[in-house]
Every structure is written in structure tokens, then in C-alpha cells.
């Protein structure tokens, strides 16, 4: 998210696939499906709200409140006006077609608003083994049909913010155009997207590449034909639009036009050169084609840019840039026209990373401009807007920048910008982390007026998940995420207040907690400058950085000893190391190769495990020395994930492999000395554990796997003897091979890592949170009340309620009264009500049963003024609880 990302392997961060994507061989045709037991699950996201780049927002031009958003790796979404939220549309994309979660363009049909199209494919090089496709829907994305293409598309490639590449003829909606990358030219469908053929008359497939020397094929691929715009004034209903403009990634020949419905094409005369046209937006009422130019393809880079207006009748080109070329250090991309007032046009300085992005607005067709912020006297800024990110508070990054930077930032990578065609006051724009919007945009034009910006991203979850952990106490979920580090979820249904900080990793690659002391947590990750490892002693609520051994260049994997007294770390750039305490002095581990994946035994604090290139390694001296196991037949490659069973010393499960070698799920009960391959698992890529099923003594297993020819998320309650598929064909989320874990406190709950659709979690019928039985608040109790964080006007508290009686509770209700002006604003793991100073907290459905001697915890945030003293007493059923 920072400007320095453009200096490194930034594209891997957004992709999440350079260090653990599916092997290319997995794109082969799936075996014939066989019968598999299935369970009915409810699936939701652990809320983050956003978290990645939104390069495109598309409003339908004929139906109010119908809009779509596209993401580079996380699918497409439809706006739901009633809830002010987004609905995911491509969760059905399966493992073999994982690349189709990258969306290079979306088109909404203005003739028949029920029709919507998505051009999908993630990479044009061999990182994505499959070709691209155009998906078509006749029910606004509820269901889809697919037209495969003979070439790849690049939803996560350089230039992905340009567009839209896909467009529907506004008069003959059976006609669509698609701009292709990689020298494949311009394509057309005349049967509503069912079949496609190249427009052979189109003269220029584009020649711009970001970096011709890149041998991976990522930055050296031609960005191709990048946008298509119809001039609706040149057609009538039922006949093809005559005039079509097309943008090409060619600095000398960027804009082409056809005046005979695509039969012939010519370069538009007089056009500027030396730039790429990121967008071409046409105002048919006034006869203007507006173009946003940058000297590079973006979305990260761009040092110079211009805005131009082309008069479609006279052929006159006018430079309408709001600043002189010499004063630009950015390119222009985001571009929109107010359809209610076509003389109003807006554009973004998408690549202005520092001190902020810029948004420009003109109400006279580009003759004059105002800007979203400007300097009064440097470094003091005056903003035309206010920002409220309380719904996604992590968007401040926990930062305290020096002027002229501000937090939250107006944005970065702002290539998507759209004014609602039915409402001049509503505007949305995409950034590298979210969608922002306003519903009083025209306040911009009032003297001294301010328009209000807030996130408009609820329901759109776009994080790439690298690791997950569900501790037995404290927070129910900890996550390691690409780009935004990770979160401590104290409530799955609320956005966390902040990502992991101190330090803020650009991407967290691995995390672990001490099994017998879950307050001790460790995480490793990537950072431009600073430590690559951090520790927490309060279950991930606060963090402090460790010290890197020499040579560390990336996070790698990390493991915490069972009691939190020692750690083993396998970072990138250095070999495996171990330490006692919190990483102030690391020592090299012997007997294990660099780059090994490391994990800890969950019982013996001195035992750690490793895996590398088909070999399993064991240390019994805290990671100082490792010995290669004699186990054979394990996967030869490094696409392996393994875990040791909580509470089971030496009980290890290992998943992974590749289609050209051993691939599946293995189990060891002797500390890795030997492994047995499960014969009923064809392929497995992750393994995790959750609470045992009622009546079972062994923890529940979860895996992302292929079993009996079916790819899915599976659960076993009998140590892998039988398996039940818990997802369905509508909930596949592309690639799910990074991490999986069950919940140790809720039977049936499973957390699944996706590569762009965030953290999804599922509950089997009757186990999820919700209204529980009527509380029966009887019996002796004890309460520990702790304020875990406090700031001006606000605080966070944790409450642990213990059953000190001799009978189990089947429900509970805890009462207390604040001694000051405190008010609860949000509570997790409990329902609550407050009347005056009196608060009642009640169990939710899944945590009502509390055995004698057991505890249940919940937390809340609140406001305060004056003093913030702890409540003097707590009661259950009118009886006082002891205070711990």
C-alpha cells in the first residue's frame, strides 16, 4: 500500500500466489466426480471490509442503483442499494479455474439491465495455467455461463486499472467488444457473448510493455487493447452503433475510431503522443470524448500525465489538464462525466502516492478545475472534503504522519472513479485498499462547502490470506494477510479496529500462538525496513518487534513453542534459527535446510518440526538441532503444509504434493518418525483442527482437498476414516490452498483462507452464533474485568466469566452497573443491552453451555468521560459474583 511497494516485487504482494499458489499442473481436467457425503453449511466472511485494489466500478446507464465493482484477484460484486453493501458474484469459481477470480473488465447492459458480463483471468504469463473467459449472466450475476477464450486475460497484470476493456453496444446489445492483451487485438461477439471472434480489420494490437527485460513474462507482456467506448448518438434502438472509439496501449497511436459499426478502423488524427490513454469517456450530449493519459500503464507507476478533450464533430483536440505538465509527478486515470450535468467531469491523479492522491473537478467541460485539496502554505493543506472511516477504522493504518500527509489518506491507485448517472451527489472511487464514496458530492461546488467521504465497501472482501490461527482462548481468530498484515478478530461480524501494528508488515506470511499459553503470539512478514518478526503477550492485541538474524529478506514461516518460552523461525534470505525469549538473540539451527517450513509440537515445548523437499525434520532441543526423519514417500516438492495436533504429543498431519508425484494427506503418531498416507484422499493442500464432534474424543479434521474425485472443503470426525464435504459448488472461492483451521470452541466451525475473497468461515446447522436458549443464570460465578486499551473518550475491555458452581450452565446473563458515564458501543461473543448505567450481557447460541470450572469470555468497546473505573460488582440471577 505504500509507495515503496513499486520498487520491489510488489506484484507478488497483490497476487498472493508467488509463494504458495497452486501448481500449474492442477489446472488439468478434474477426475469424474464420485459420491461424497455432504453437510449443509452457512458461509460468511470474517469482516475486514475491502483490503485490496478495486480497479473498476461500473454503473448501469438505464437502471438506477444498479452498479458493479471488479477486483484484480477477488472476483466481481453487485451493489445492493437497500443495505448499502456489495454482493459477491463469482464465489462459484472452482479450484481448476482459480484464475477466473481475477476480473479484467465488467460490462452492464443498458438495454437489458438483467444482463451483465465479466472478462476473467488473472495472469497472461504461465503463473496462470488457464486461458481467460467471458462470463455472461442474464440474472445480474446470480448465475453465469462461460465462453472460453483462446488467450489469457490479466486481471492482476500491469495496466489492469485501464479500461473498461469490455463494452456492450448501447443500441444492439447482442454486440460486445473486448480489448485483449498480449498482441491479441480487438474481439467481438454478435450473439450476446456466447461466441467471440477477432476483429481482423482492427489495425493495432498495442506495443507497450512495462519492462521488456522481465524474464518472468509478467512486466514484459504487451498491455494490448485497453478500452472501448460507444458514441450512442450515432445509433438507434436495434441497430449497431456506428461510431466506436478504442484505446490501445501504444504511446504513438493510442486512440482509434470506427464510423461504420466496426467494419473499418482508423487512427484518430491529431491525437497527442507520448502517453497511454488509460480511459476514454464520452459525453454524447456535448460531443466530447474525454481522455485521461499517463506515461505508464499503472496501477502503481506513472510520473507524467495529461487530460484531453476531443470534439467528436470538429475533430479538435484540447489539452484541458488542470496543471502544467512540468508540475505533474503522476498520471491521470480515474475519469467520469456527470450524466445529469454532462459539462461536469472529474479525474484522478492515480499515481500520486505522496502526500496523497488528488481528485479534480470541472463544471465547464474542462475549461477550469478545482481540486479536492490544496496547499494554503506548505505543508498545510485545505481539504474540500471530510473523511469518516469509523466503519473501517483500520484505514488509518494506525499512522501519525507529518504534514502534508494525512490519515486516513484520500487514496492511492485511484483508477476507478464514477459519478452515479442518476444522482449527481453520489460518487464512488476505488483505491488500493477500499471503495470510498460520497452522497453529497455537489457540496464541492459551494463556496466553502465540504463533501463527506466514507467507505462504501461493506460486503466486498478482497484480502489474500496467508495463514490463520484459532486459539483456544482469547480472540477466536488471528489472520496473516497480504498487503494489510492481518487482524485480531474479537468478533467475526465486526470490522476490527486496527490491523497488526508495531510493526506494520506489508504482508504477514506466518503466525502461531503458544498452545498452552495462547496469550503468546508470534508473526513473521515482509517489511521494506525494520524487523520481519513480531511478538505479542496479550493474544495479539498489542505487538513489539523482534530482532532479525543477518540476511533476512522476508517473513517465511515461524513456530511458537507449546509454552511460549521459545521460537523457531525459517525466514527468507537466512537459514532456520531458534531463540528463547522474544527474539532478541537468534541462533542458527543445524541439520535443517534453509527455506524449510517449520511448526511446533503442541504439547512438548522443546519439540519442533520442519519439512523441505520431501524430507521431514525433528528437533527435541528447542530447535537447536534437527534430525532428518527416516520417513519416506512424502511429497518431493515444497507445496506442503503440516500441523501438529493440539493436545496430542507427536501427532502430526501433513498435506500437499503435486500432480506429478506423491500428493495427498499423511498422518504420523510417532513424532514424524513414520507417516501413513490416507488412501481415501486423492489430493490435499491444507490441514487444520477444530473442536471434536459430540461424543468424539479426537479433534475434528478440516482440509481443502480432492476426495473421491471432488474438490472442496472437507471435514472428518473420525481421524480421516470418512470425510464430509462442507462447501458446495456455489461456494468454492477459487484457490483455497493457503490455510485452514477449525474453531477449538465451536464444533463444526471452519475458517478458510482464500486468495482474494478474504477469510470465509462456515457453520454447520445449529452451531453458529445467534439467538440461544433462554438464559438460566443460576449458580456461583466469578468475574475478571480488564480494561485492555484506553484512549481519549473510548476504551476496550475483556470480561471472563467463570462457573464456580457444581452444575453446568445452559445459558447465562451477567449484570453490572458502571460507576461513571461509560456506554457500551459494541460487544462481541455476547449480546447486550444497556439502560442508564446498568448493562446486561447474555450468551449467544454457541457459548451458553459452561461446565463447572470452565470459563467464557467476551469483550466490548465503550465510551467514557470523567473517569473509567471498573464496575463495583457483577451479578447473575441476583446473586453476586466473586471478582478475580
mmCIF file of C-alpha atoms in Angstrom, residues 40-44 726 731 761-765:
data_model
loop_
_atom_site.group_PDB
_atom_site.id
_atom_site.type_symbol
_atom_site.label_atom_id
_atom_site.label_comp_id
_atom_site.label_asym_id
_atom_site.label_seq_id
_atom_site.Cartn_x
_atom_site.Cartn_y
_atom_site.Cartn_z
ATOM 1 C CA UNK A 40 -25.325 -28.020 4.802
ATOM 2 C CA UNK A 41 -23.214 -25.061 5.877
ATOM 3 C CA UNK A 42 -23.794 -21.333 6.147
ATOM 4 C CA UNK A 43 -20.863 -19.299 4.827
ATOM 5 C CA UNK A 44 -19.894 -15.748 5.727
ATOM 6 C CA UNK A 726 -18.951 -28.916 3.834
ATOM 7 C CA UNK A 731 -19.112 -21.619 -2.577
ATOM 8 C CA UNK A 761 -15.975 -19.183 7.697
ATOM 9 C CA UNK A 762 -18.675 -21.780 7.780
ATOM 10 C CA UNK A 763 -21.017 -23.122 10.423
ATOM 11 C CA UNK A 764 -22.948 -26.333 10.253
ATOM 12 C CA UNK A 765 -26.648 -26.145 11.113
#
